[in-house]
Amino acid sequence: MGANTSQVSDLSDNASLKALVGTESVSENDPFWNQLISFTFISPTNSGDSKLLEEAVVPLAKTLIENNPRTGNFGALVRIFLGRTKELKISTECKDQLFIWQAHNALFMIRCLLKVFVREMSEAELHQQFCYQERAPGCCGETGSEDLLEELLLNLVHLIVEVPLLDITYSILFEAVTTLLVFFSYQLLHKDILRDGLVYQHIMKGRCLSLTSRLVKTLLYNFIRQEKCPPATHIFEPKAEGGLLYGLASGVASGLWSVFTLGGAGSKAGTDQENNPLPLSNQSLLLLLVLTNLTDGPDWPNPYRQAITCFRNTQDTSSLPVDQPHSFQINFNSLYTALCEQQRSDQATLLLYTLLHQNANLKTYILSRTDMDNLVLPILEILYHVEERNSHHVYMALIILLILTEDDAFNRSIHEVVLKNIFWYSERSLTEISLGSLLILVVIRTIQFNMTRTRDKYLHTNCLAALANMSAQFRCLHQYAAQRIISLFALLSKKHNKVLEQATQSLRGRQGDNTALPDYAQDLNVIEEVIRMMLEIINSCLCNSLHHNPNLVYALLYKRELFEQFRMHPSFQDIMQNLDTVIGFFSQRLEQAGSDLSVERVQEVIMKGAQALPKDRLKKFPELKFKYVEEDQPEDFFIPYVWSLVFNSGVGLYWNPHGIELFSMDSG
């Protein structure tokens, strides 16, 4: 960095940077600063290049830490930047590209230095670095009444909410969002959840508080707009007469600014820039998730979570409630479209979960949409590719489905949406299937995957809860979906028998042996709970919509012997009564229809029988309804998850894995 620098290897030898970190104070009026922030450095976006940059910056930052108490040069750099931000809005309106470019460069330098400061010192020591000013002989190095740290934070928030997103401002807005993420990254370096601190206090309670709703709204709009990085040619247009702007800037057009056409969420070195060309959208979403997941204070709620919880549609004309101080309005249609398009990323799925769980206005709007398949299909695709996704992403997708299935209208409508050719479903060609049947197929597949691989009880519970919520409204189940419901029951039955056999053999083989037995009883208990739940799901469908589901009756009759062993089992006797009634009723009808019946004739008998079966023959059970409830202290799950996303997907940010304390690296 510094004038004309273009490579990482040049940093340690750069005269301007040596002067910045050196032992001599530089006056804020010195032309040196103008030269320092007129560099042509190519900023990194992928993890590999970011690592090289950080390694080059570390020795410079450490020298600055040593000399700054005497020189105050870091504070001077911050004040140079702050002086420029006051004019940024005017510069944007006047299209003063040189001014914006230099302001960006100053902030980029501050961010790179801060990144090392956060790693090397506590927040209190960081605050000191902002306080030091040039020390005259015999004077103390800390002067001035302003809190430069708070001033910088406030200016960054102001910059994000005030400066319009244009080609010429894209990079500085990206840098402002990224610098705020760096300030909060102390959390990455601590195992415990941070519930206080200087940055936390300033952002949650200080002068930034009044900008809460505007900041949340702007970050959401950055996500919604999905603006690609502007091509370099749009940023620096050569002037016909040459002049200062062209002379200084032309060299950087293909360098510094090309950073914003590279990288993106979760990108690795060498990733094609076309895959993830949305760094501002990605970084804004990460910052929004960090802010909304900050813990509440002892006597104040998190204002960013309040804002996320209560914002409303721009079409809502009622007056804003007085008891919601951070409320604002946003275009729900645009937000819904962006959420549908971006579900391939963890962070977009986490945002969807957050909004569905916490914002009743948006949840009502989403459930009223007639194109729910645009949202549900990407969620199902996440679950379908469970082997390739991290467990947190799968959980979020599953909980989203559970929240949606709490709504009866949703459960009815998904069976009315007919889909053609689901290309990603590879087990079987699905040329035509309802969204409801596809949802059942994918959830059952997730249960089967979990049974054979991860054996996670939490995953089982949520899958079964979603199926149970839907079961009373099952309509016209696809033949394959009906088969898979019964096949899952067959798999559970087989597993049940195997564990029962292991338990029996173990008991026989250990007579007189006092060593501890494997906990087969617990395994058996878990399997029987799942079997009970599956029987209740089948029963719920038969009791509420038997005549709408001939394919399920057909599958039930085809595999009727599966259910024999559970008829007299004390855990299942009550629920088996209805299944026995249905199997007996239709078996009798088929016997009366003759032998060697074709599939079509069997289906015809079932259709007619469904109309004839008296409803009072089936015993009524309580309605199956499960509601998602967030666990106590959700921050213990969500804060490490959010920071693992920042660690893996933050554009142009690198952290040494060995310094990460918040989560184990295999979960990040």
mmCIF file with all atom_site columns, C-alpha atoms in Angstrom, residues 327-406:
data_model
loop_
_atom_site.group_PDB
_atom_site.id
_atom_site.type_symbol
_atom_site.label_atom_id
_atom_site.label_alt_id
_atom_site.label_comp_id
_atom_site.label_asym_id
_atom_site.label_entity_id
_atom_site.label_seq_id
_atom_site.pdbx_PDB_ins_code
_atom_site.Cartn_x
_atom_site.Cartn_y
_atom_site.Cartn_z
_atom_site.occupancy
_atom_site.B_iso_or_equiv
_atom_site.pdbx_formal_charge
_atom_site.auth_seq_id
_atom_site.auth_comp_id
_atom_site.auth_asym_id
_atom_site.auth_atom_id
_atom_site.pdbx_PDB_model_num
ATOM 1  C CA . SER A 1 327 ? -39.631 -0.901  13.190 1.00 0.00 ? 327 SER A CA 1
ATOM 2  C CA . PHE A 1 328 ? -39.365 -0.071  9.493  1.00 0.00 ? 328 PHE A CA 1
ATOM 3  C CA . GLN A 1 329 ? -40.944 -1.101  6.211  1.00 0.00 ? 329 GLN A CA 1
ATOM 4  C CA . ILE A 1 330 ? -39.433 -3.098  3.388  1.00 0.00 ? 330 ILE A CA 1
ATOM 5  C CA . ASN A 1 331 ? -40.720 -4.623  0.142  1.00 0.00 ? 331 ASN A CA 1
ATOM 6  C CA . PHE A 1 332 ? -41.773 -8.177  1.100  1.00 0.00 ? 332 PHE A CA 1
ATOM 7  C CA . ASN A 1 333 ? -42.097 -9.302  -2.509 1.00 0.00 ? 333 ASN A CA 1
ATOM 8  C CA . SER A 1 334 ? -38.454 -8.371  -3.245 1.00 0.00 ? 334 SER A CA 1
ATOM 9  C CA . LEU A 1 335 ? -37.283 -10.013 -0.012 1.00 0.00 ? 335 LEU A CA 1
ATOM 10 C CA . TYR A 1 336 ? -39.238 -13.197 -0.760 1.00 0.00 ? 336 TYR A CA 1
ATOM 11 C CA . THR A 1 337 ? -37.739 -13.374 -4.269 1.00 0.00 ? 337 THR A CA 1
ATOM 12 C CA . ALA A 1 338 ? -34.185 -12.971 -2.918 1.00 0.00 ? 338 ALA A CA 1
ATOM 13 C CA . LEU A 1 339 ? -34.784 -15.627 -0.246 1.00 0.00 ? 339 LEU A CA 1
ATOM 14 C CA . CYS A 1 340 ? -36.033 -18.061 -2.897 1.00 0.00 ? 340 CYS A CA 1
ATOM 15 C CA . GLU A 1 341 ? -33.033 -17.438 -5.149 1.00 0.00 ? 341 GLU A CA 1
ATOM 16 C CA . GLN A 1 342 ? -30.286 -17.644 -2.530 1.00 0.00 ? 342 GLN A CA 1
ATOM 17 C CA . GLN A 1 343 ? -31.059 -20.787 -0.483 1.00 0.00 ? 343 GLN A CA 1
ATOM 18 C CA . ARG A 1 344 ? -27.940 -22.563 -1.726 1.00 0.00 ? 344 ARG A CA 1
ATOM 19 C CA . SER A 1 345 ? -25.960 -20.676 0.926  1.00 0.00 ? 345 SER A CA 1
ATOM 20 C CA . ASP A 1 346 ? -26.064 -21.437 4.660  1.00 0.00 ? 346 ASP A CA 1
ATOM 21 C CA . GLN A 1 347 ? -26.441 -17.784 5.534  1.00 0.00 ? 347 GLN A CA 1
ATOM 22 C CA . ALA A 1 348 ? -29.531 -17.248 3.349  1.00 0.00 ? 348 ALA A CA 1
ATOM 23 C CA . THR A 1 349 ? -31.170 -20.340 4.877  1.00 0.00 ? 349 THR A CA 1
ATOM 24 C CA . LEU A 1 350 ? -30.323 -19.046 8.362  1.00 0.00 ? 350 LEU A CA 1
ATOM 25 C CA . LEU A 1 351 ? -31.860 -15.666 7.477  1.00 0.00 ? 351 LEU A CA 1
ATOM 26 C CA . LEU A 1 352 ? -35.036 -17.398 6.247  1.00 0.00 ? 352 LEU A CA 1
ATOM 27 C CA . TYR A 1 353 ? -35.213 -19.389 9.499  1.00 0.00 ? 353 TYR A CA 1
ATOM 28 C CA . THR A 1 354 ? -34.691 -16.222 11.572 1.00 0.00 ? 354 THR A CA 1
ATOM 29 C CA . LEU A 1 355 ? -37.425 -14.333 9.726  1.00 0.00 ? 355 LEU A CA 1
ATOM 30 C CA . LEU A 1 356 ? -39.946 -17.197 9.786  1.00 0.00 ? 356 LEU A CA 1
ATOM 31 C CA . HIS A 1 357 ? -39.325 -17.820 13.468 1.00 0.00 ? 357 HIS A CA 1
ATOM 32 C CA . GLN A 1 358 ? -39.235 -14.222 14.672 1.00 0.00 ? 358 GLN A CA 1
ATOM 33 C CA . ASN A 1 359 ? -41.128 -11.960 12.252 1.00 0.00 ? 359 ASN A CA 1
ATOM 34 C CA . ALA A 1 360 ? -44.864 -12.754 12.333 1.00 0.00 ? 360 ALA A CA 1
ATOM 35 C CA . ASN A 1 361 ? -45.593 -10.193 9.572  1.00 0.00 ? 361 ASN A CA 1
ATOM 36 C CA . LEU A 1 362 ? -43.279 -11.851 7.061  1.00 0.00 ? 362 LEU A CA 1
ATOM 37 C CA . LYS A 1 363 ? -44.311 -15.379 8.095  1.00 0.00 ? 363 LYS A CA 1
ATOM 38 C CA . THR A 1 364 ? -47.967 -14.519 7.382  1.00 0.00 ? 364 THR A CA 1
ATOM 39 C CA . TYR A 1 365 ? -46.970 -13.016 4.026  1.00 0.00 ? 365 TYR A CA 1
ATOM 40 C CA . ILE A 1 366 ? -44.880 -16.055 2.991  1.00 0.00 ? 366 ILE A CA 1
ATOM 41 C CA . LEU A 1 367 ? -47.656 -18.483 3.929  1.00 0.00 ? 367 LEU A CA 1
ATOM 42 C CA . SER A 1 368 ? -50.108 -16.469 1.813  1.00 0.00 ? 368 SER A CA 1
ATOM 43 C CA . ARG A 1 369 ? -48.006 -16.791 -1.352 1.00 0.00 ? 369 ARG A CA 1
ATOM 44 C CA . THR A 1 370 ? -49.400 -18.897 -4.170 1.00 0.00 ? 370 THR A CA 1
ATOM 45 C CA . ASP A 1 371 ? -45.905 -19.742 -5.449 1.00 0.00 ? 371 ASP A CA 1
ATOM 46 C CA . MET A 1 372 ? -44.594 -21.474 -2.320 1.00 0.00 ? 372 MET A CA 1
ATOM 47 C CA . ASP A 1 373 ? -42.863 -24.059 -4.498 1.00 0.00 ? 373 ASP A CA 1
ATOM 48 C CA . ASN A 1 374 ? -40.232 -21.409 -5.329 1.00 0.00 ? 374 ASN A CA 1
ATOM 49 C CA . LEU A 1 375 ? -39.236 -21.381 -1.653 1.00 0.00 ? 375 LEU A CA 1
ATOM 50 C CA . VAL A 1 376 ? -39.904 -25.000 -0.669 1.00 0.00 ? 376 VAL A CA 1
ATOM 51 C CA . LEU A 1 377 ? -38.054 -26.641 -3.594 1.00 0.00 ? 377 LEU A CA 1
ATOM 52 C CA . PRO A 1 378 ? -34.635 -25.118 -2.739 1.00 0.00 ? 378 PRO A CA 1
ATOM 53 C CA . ILE A 1 379 ? -35.138 -26.205 0.897  1.00 0.00 ? 379 ILE A CA 1
ATOM 54 C CA . LEU A 1 380 ? -35.953 -29.762 -0.221 1.00 0.00 ? 380 LEU A CA 1
ATOM 55 C CA . GLU A 1 381 ? -32.879 -29.763 -2.446 1.00 0.00 ? 381 GLU A CA 1
ATOM 56 C CA . ILE A 1 382 ? -30.708 -28.921 0.594  1.00 0.00 ? 382 ILE A CA 1
ATOM 57 C CA . LEU A 1 383 ? -32.168 -31.921 2.451  1.00 0.00 ? 383 LEU A CA 1
ATOM 58 C CA . TYR A 1 384 ? -31.881 -34.176 -0.589 1.00 0.00 ? 384 TYR A CA 1
ATOM 59 C CA . HIS A 1 385 ? -28.141 -33.478 -0.790 1.00 0.00 ? 385 HIS A CA 1
ATOM 60 C CA . VAL A 1 386 ? -27.732 -34.117 2.938  1.00 0.00 ? 386 VAL A CA 1
ATOM 61 C CA . GLU A 1 387 ? -24.410 -35.941 2.352  1.00 0.00 ? 387 GLU A CA 1
ATOM 62 C CA . GLU A 1 388 ? -22.859 -32.783 0.872  1.00 0.00 ? 388 GLU A CA 1
ATOM 63 C CA . ARG A 1 389 ? -24.238 -30.256 3.390  1.00 0.00 ? 389 ARG A CA 1
ATOM 64 C CA . ASN A 1 390 ? -22.997 -29.466 6.866  1.00 0.00 ? 390 ASN A CA 1
ATOM 65 C CA . SER A 1 391 ? -25.306 -30.615 9.653  1.00 0.00 ? 391 SER A CA 1
ATOM 66 C CA . HIS A 1 392 ? -26.254 -27.048 10.670 1.00 0.00 ? 392 HIS A CA 1
ATOM 67 C CA . HIS A 1 393 ? -27.524 -26.238 7.165  1.00 0.00 ? 393 HIS A CA 1
ATOM 68 C CA . VAL A 1 394 ? -29.613 -29.427 7.185  1.00 0.00 ? 394 VAL A CA 1
ATOM 69 C CA . TYR A 1 395 ? -31.048 -28.550 10.621 1.00 0.00 ? 395 TYR A CA 1
ATOM 70 C CA . MET A 1 396 ? -32.045 -25.069 9.495  1.00 0.00 ? 396 MET A CA 1
ATOM 71 C CA . ALA A 1 397 ? -33.722 -26.406 6.348  1.00 0.00 ? 397 ALA A CA 1
ATOM 72 C CA . LEU A 1 398 ? -35.593 -29.011 8.369  1.00 0.00 ? 398 LEU A CA 1
ATOM 73 C CA . ILE A 1 399 ? -36.760 -26.528 11.016 1.00 0.00 ? 399 ILE A CA 1
ATOM 74 C CA . ILE A 1 400 ? -38.004 -24.218 8.240  1.00 0.00 ? 400 ILE A CA 1
ATOM 75 C CA . LEU A 1 401 ? -40.148 -27.104 6.961  1.00 0.00 ? 401 LEU A CA 1
ATOM 76 C CA . LEU A 1 402 ? -41.381 -27.812 10.494 1.00 0.00 ? 402 LEU A CA 1
ATOM 77 C CA . ILE A 1 403 ? -42.400 -24.153 10.961 1.00 0.00 ? 403 ILE A CA 1
ATOM 78 C CA . LEU A 1 404 ? -44.208 -24.141 7.602  1.00 0.00 ? 404 LEU A CA 1
ATOM 79 C CA . THR A 1 405 ? -46.061 -27.388 8.391  1.00 0.00 ? 405 THR A CA 1
ATOM 80 C CA . GLU A 1 406 ? -47.503 -25.827 11.542 1.00 0.00 ? 406 GLU A CA 1
#
